[in-house]
Amino acid sequence: MLEWLFRGLRHGVVTTRYPRRPETPPVGFRGRVDPVGRGGVGLEDLCPTGAIHVSDGRISVDRGSCVLCGACVAAEPELFSFVADYQTAAHRRGALFTGGKGPRTEELRPALGERSRTLRRSIHIRHVDAGSDGSEEWEIHALTNPYYDMQRLGFFFTLTPRHADVLLVSGGVTASMREPLLRAFEAMPEPRAVVAVGTDACSGGFSAATGEVAGGVDQLLPVDVYVPGSPPAPIAILHGLLLASGVLTREIAA
């Protein structure tokens, strides 16, 4: 007991101060891929998930489909680069397009707006794995450890959707998980928010073209916040939860 006490006195508080203080990513962290300059024919073939789009020489990257594999950065380092950033979540699917134009904003689900103002304290989260490869789950589970300690921000996991304010969905939605996911959403009381965590949940990822998944959570449910990444870091997930709760309003512009 004394050993733990002295250790605490020596090291002080180790819990992150985010969001009150910025969290600096480590060197080499792959937060997102940004296009630089203009490109031509063949660039779209560099991406295994079709996240690269070229129109009239203008390059755009769909961060909702990007798995951060780095194939484009390795092949064309003058046109693509990694950006070390945690705050990559966005309210709109179109805001996940970097360097170009995404879908028309009028076709997208609007931000939480007035509903988010009621989600301030003691926000309960129901997590549903709708077909993840398991990588997002490791990052989600890390939110409860002493470093990230999401409870200090008023976030708590719940085992029942009837007590949940936020539905946190990871993975592309497989056929067997469509009905359970819909039932979980319908059981939640209003106001409620849906957060898609990871590339698979945002767009379907590698499986989108196979027809084995829905192609993103927003094909079934109204998504309020998208957290891209494969997988996104715990701080990135916290950023998405804070956007959903209305505590943090920063959003990466398209």
Coordinates of C-alpha atoms in Angstrom, one line a residue:
M1 CA 0.0 0.0 0.0
L2 CA 2.8 2.4 0.9
E3 CA 4.6 1.5 -2.3
W4 CA 1.6 2.6 -4.4
L5 CA 1.3 5.8 -2.3
F6 CA 4.9 6.8 -2.8
R7 CA 4.7 5.9 -6.5
G8 CA 1.7 8.2 -6.8
L9 CA 3.5 11.0 -5.0
R10 CA 6.6 10.6 -7.2
H11 CA 4.8 10.6 -10.6
G12 CA 1.8 12.7 -9.8
V13 CA -1.4 12.5 -11.9
V14 CA -0.8 10.5 -15.1
T15 CA -4.3 10.9 -16.5
T16 CA -4.5 12.9 -19.7
R17 CA -5.8 16.4 -19.4
Y18 CA -7.6 16.2 -22.8
P19 CA -9.7 18.0 -23.8
R20 CA -8.7 20.8 -21.4
R21 CA -5.2 20.5 -22.8
P22 CA -4.2 19.3 -26.3
E23 CA -2.9 15.7 -26.5
T24 CA 0.2 15.6 -28.6
P25 CA 0.4 12.5 -30.8
P26 CA 3.7 10.5 -30.8
V27 CA 6.2 10.9 -33.6
G28 CA 5.1 8.9 -36.7
F29 CA 1.4 8.7 -35.6
R30 CA -0.9 8.1 -38.5
G31 CA -3.9 10.3 -37.8
R32 CA -5.0 11.0 -41.3
V33 CA -3.8 11.2 -44.9
D34 CA -3.8 14.6 -46.6
P35 CA -3.3 15.1 -50.3
V36 CA -0.8 17.7 -51.4
G37 CA -0.8 19.3 -54.9
R38 CA -2.4 18.0 -58.0
G39 CA -2.4 14.5 -59.5
G40 CA -3.3 12.6 -62.6
V41 CA -4.3 9.2 -63.9
G42 CA -3.6 6.1 -61.8
L43 CA -3.7 7.7 -58.3
E44 CA -7.1 6.2 -57.5
D45 CA -5.7 2.7 -58.1
L46 CA -3.2 3.2 -55.2
C47 CA -5.9 2.8 -52.6
P48 CA -7.2 -0.7 -51.8
T49 CA -10.5 0.7 -50.4
G50 CA -11.1 3.4 -53.1
A51 CA -10.6 6.3 -50.8
I52 CA -8.7 8.4 -53.3
H53 CA -10.6 10.5 -55.8
V54 CA -9.2 12.7 -58.6
S55 CA -11.3 15.3 -60.5
D56 CA -9.7 17.7 -62.9
G57 CA -6.3 17.1 -61.2
R58 CA -7.7 17.8 -57.8
I59 CA -7.0 15.0 -55.3
S60 CA -9.3 14.2 -52.4
V61 CA -9.1 11.5 -49.8
D62 CA -12.2 10.0 -48.1
R63 CA -11.0 9.5 -44.5
G64 CA -14.2 7.5 -43.9
S65 CA -12.8 4.8 -46.3
C66 CA -9.1 5.2 -45.7
V67 CA -7.6 2.4 -43.6
L68 CA -4.3 4.3 -43.1
C69 CA -2.3 1.6 -44.8
G70 CA 0.2 4.1 -46.3
A71 CA 0.2 2.7 -49.8
C72 CA -0.4 6.1 -51.3
V73 CA 2.2 7.8 -49.1
A74 CA 4.8 5.2 -50.0
A75 CA 4.1 5.4 -53.7
E76 CA 3.6 9.1 -54.1
P77 CA 5.2 10.9 -51.1
E78 CA 5.1 14.2 -52.9
L79 CA 1.3 14.0 -53.2
F80 CA 0.3 12.3 -50.0
S81 CA 1.4 12.7 -46.4
F82 CA 0.4 11.5 -42.9
V83 CA -0.8 14.1 -40.5
A84 CA -0.4 13.4 -36.7
D85 CA -3.9 14.4 -35.5
Y86 CA -6.3 12.9 -33.0
Q87 CA -9.3 15.2 -33.5
T88 CA -10.5 13.6 -36.7
A89 CA -14.2 13.0 -35.9
A90 CA -16.9 14.9 -37.7
H91 CA -20.7 15.4 -37.6
R92 CA -21.1 15.0 -41.3
R93 CA -20.0 12.2 -43.6
G94 CA -19.0 14.8 -46.2
A95 CA -16.6 16.4 -43.7
L96 CA -14.4 13.3 -43.9
F97 CA -13.3 14.2 -47.4
T98 CA -10.0 15.9 -47.3
G99 CA -8.7 18.1 -50.1
G100 CA -11.8 17.8 -52.3
K101 CA -15.6 17.8 -52.3
G102 CA -17.6 15.2 -50.6
P103 CA -21.3 14.4 -50.9
R104 CA -23.7 17.3 -51.1
T105 CA -24.3 18.7 -47.6
E106 CA -28.1 18.9 -48.0
E107 CA -28.1 15.1 -48.4
L108 CA -26.3 14.5 -45.2
R109 CA -27.7 14.2 -41.7
P110 CA -27.4 17.5 -39.8
A111 CA -25.4 17.9 -36.6
L112 CA -27.1 17.1 -33.3
G113 CA -27.9 20.8 -32.8
E114 CA -30.5 21.4 -30.0
R115 CA -30.6 17.7 -29.1
S116 CA -26.9 17.7 -28.1
R117 CA -27.5 20.3 -25.5
T118 CA -29.3 17.9 -23.3
L119 CA -26.4 15.4 -23.3
R120 CA -24.0 17.2 -20.9
R121 CA -23.3 15.0 -17.8
S122 CA -23.5 11.4 -16.9
I123 CA -23.8 10.2 -20.5
H124 CA -24.3 6.5 -20.8
I125 CA -22.9 4.6 -23.8
R126 CA -24.1 1.3 -25.3
H127 CA -21.4 -0.2 -27.4
V128 CA -22.4 -2.6 -30.2
D129 CA -19.8 -4.6 -32.2
A130 CA -21.7 -5.0 -35.5
G131 CA -18.9 -6.9 -37.3
S132 CA -15.5 -5.5 -36.2
D133 CA -12.2 -7.2 -36.7
G134 CA -11.5 -6.5 -33.0
S135 CA -9.1 -3.6 -33.4
E136 CA -11.6 -0.9 -32.5
E137 CA -12.6 -2.8 -29.4
W138 CA -9.1 -2.6 -28.0
E139 CA -9.2 1.2 -28.3
I140 CA -12.7 1.5 -26.9
H141 CA -11.8 -0.6 -23.9
A142 CA -8.8 1.6 -23.3
L143 CA -11.1 4.5 -22.6
T144 CA -11.8 3.1 -19.1
N145 CA -8.1 2.8 -18.1
P146 CA -6.4 5.3 -15.7
Y147 CA -4.8 7.3 -18.4
Y148 CA -7.9 8.1 -20.5
D149 CA -10.4 7.7 -17.7
M150 CA -13.5 8.7 -19.6
Q151 CA -15.6 8.7 -16.4
R152 CA -13.9 12.0 -15.5
L153 CA -15.8 13.5 -18.4
G154 CA -19.1 12.0 -17.5
F155 CA -19.0 9.0 -19.9
F156 CA -20.1 5.6 -18.7
F157 CA -20.7 2.3 -20.4
T158 CA -24.1 0.6 -19.9
L159 CA -25.1 -3.0 -20.8
T160 CA -28.6 -2.0 -21.8
P161 CA -29.7 0.4 -24.6
R162 CA -32.7 1.4 -22.5
H163 CA -30.3 3.4 -20.3
A164 CA -28.1 4.6 -23.1
D165 CA -27.7 8.1 -24.5
V166 CA -25.2 7.2 -27.1
L167 CA -25.0 4.1 -29.4
L168 CA -21.3 3.5 -30.1
V169 CA -21.1 1.2 -33.2
S170 CA -17.9 -0.5 -34.4
G171 CA -17.5 -2.6 -37.5
G172 CA -19.3 -2.8 -40.8
V173 CA -22.8 -4.1 -40.1
T174 CA -23.0 -7.7 -41.1
A175 CA -26.3 -9.4 -42.0
S176 CA -26.6 -11.2 -38.7
M177 CA -26.1 -7.9 -36.8
R178 CA -28.5 -5.7 -38.7
E179 CA -31.6 -6.7 -36.7
P180 CA -29.9 -6.6 -33.2
L181 CA -28.4 -3.2 -34.0
L182 CA -31.8 -1.8 -35.1
R183 CA -33.4 -3.2 -31.9
A184 CA -30.8 -1.6 -29.7
F185 CA -31.3 1.8 -31.4
E186 CA -35.1 1.5 -31.1
A187 CA -34.8 0.7 -27.4
M188 CA -32.9 3.9 -26.6
P189 CA -34.8 6.8 -25.2
E190 CA -34.7 10.2 -26.8
P191 CA -32.6 12.2 -27.2
R192 CA -30.1 9.7 -28.5
A193 CA -27.0 9.9 -30.6
V194 CA -25.2 7.3 -32.9
V195 CA -21.4 7.4 -33.2
A196 CA -19.7 5.2 -35.9
V197 CA -16.2 4.2 -34.8
G198 CA -13.6 3.1 -37.3
T199 CA -13.4 2.9 -41.0
D200 CA -15.6 -0.1 -41.2
A201 CA -18.4 1.6 -39.3
C202 CA -18.0 4.8 -41.4
S203 CA -18.0 3.2 -44.9
G204 CA -17.7 -0.6 -44.7
G205 CA -13.9 -0.6 -45.2
F206 CA -12.4 -3.5 -47.1
S207 CA -15.7 -5.4 -47.0
A208 CA -17.8 -2.6 -48.5
A209 CA -17.4 -4.0 -52.1
T210 CA -18.2 -7.6 -51.1
G211 CA -21.8 -7.0 -50.2
E212 CA -21.3 -8.9 -46.9
V213 CA -21.7 -5.7 -44.8
A214 CA -24.2 -2.8 -45.0
G215 CA -21.5 -0.4 -46.3
G216 CA -21.4 1.8 -43.2
V217 CA -23.7 2.3 -40.2
D218 CA -25.4 5.2 -41.8
Q219 CA -27.0 2.8 -44.3
L220 CA -29.2 1.6 -41.4
L221 CA -29.2 4.3 -38.7
P222 CA -28.9 8.1 -38.6
V223 CA -25.3 8.6 -37.7
D224 CA -24.5 11.8 -35.7
V225 CA -20.8 11.5 -35.4
Y226 CA -18.2 9.7 -37.6
V227 CA -14.8 8.7 -36.1
P228 CA -12.5 7.5 -38.9
G229 CA -9.4 5.4 -38.5
S230 CA -8.4 1.8 -38.6
P231 CA -8.6 1.8 -35.7
P232 CA -9.0 5.3 -34.3
A233 CA -7.0 6.1 -31.2
P234 CA -8.7 6.4 -27.8
I235 CA -8.3 10.2 -27.9
A236 CA -10.0 10.3 -31.3
I237 CA -12.9 8.3 -29.9
L238 CA -13.1 10.7 -27.0
H239 CA -13.2 13.5 -29.5
G240 CA -16.1 11.9 -31.2
L241 CA -18.0 11.3 -28.0
L242 CA -17.5 14.9 -27.0
L243 CA -18.8 16.0 -30.3
A244 CA -21.8 13.8 -29.8
S245 CA -22.4 15.3 -26.3
G246 CA -22.0 18.9 -27.6
V247 CA -19.1 19.5 -25.2
L248 CA -16.6 20.0 -28.0
T249 CA -17.6 21.6 -31.3
R250 CA -14.3 21.4 -33.2
E251 CA -14.8 19.6 -36.5
I252 CA -12.4 19.0 -39.4
A253 CA -13.7 20.9 -42.3
A254 CA -14.0 19.3 -45.7

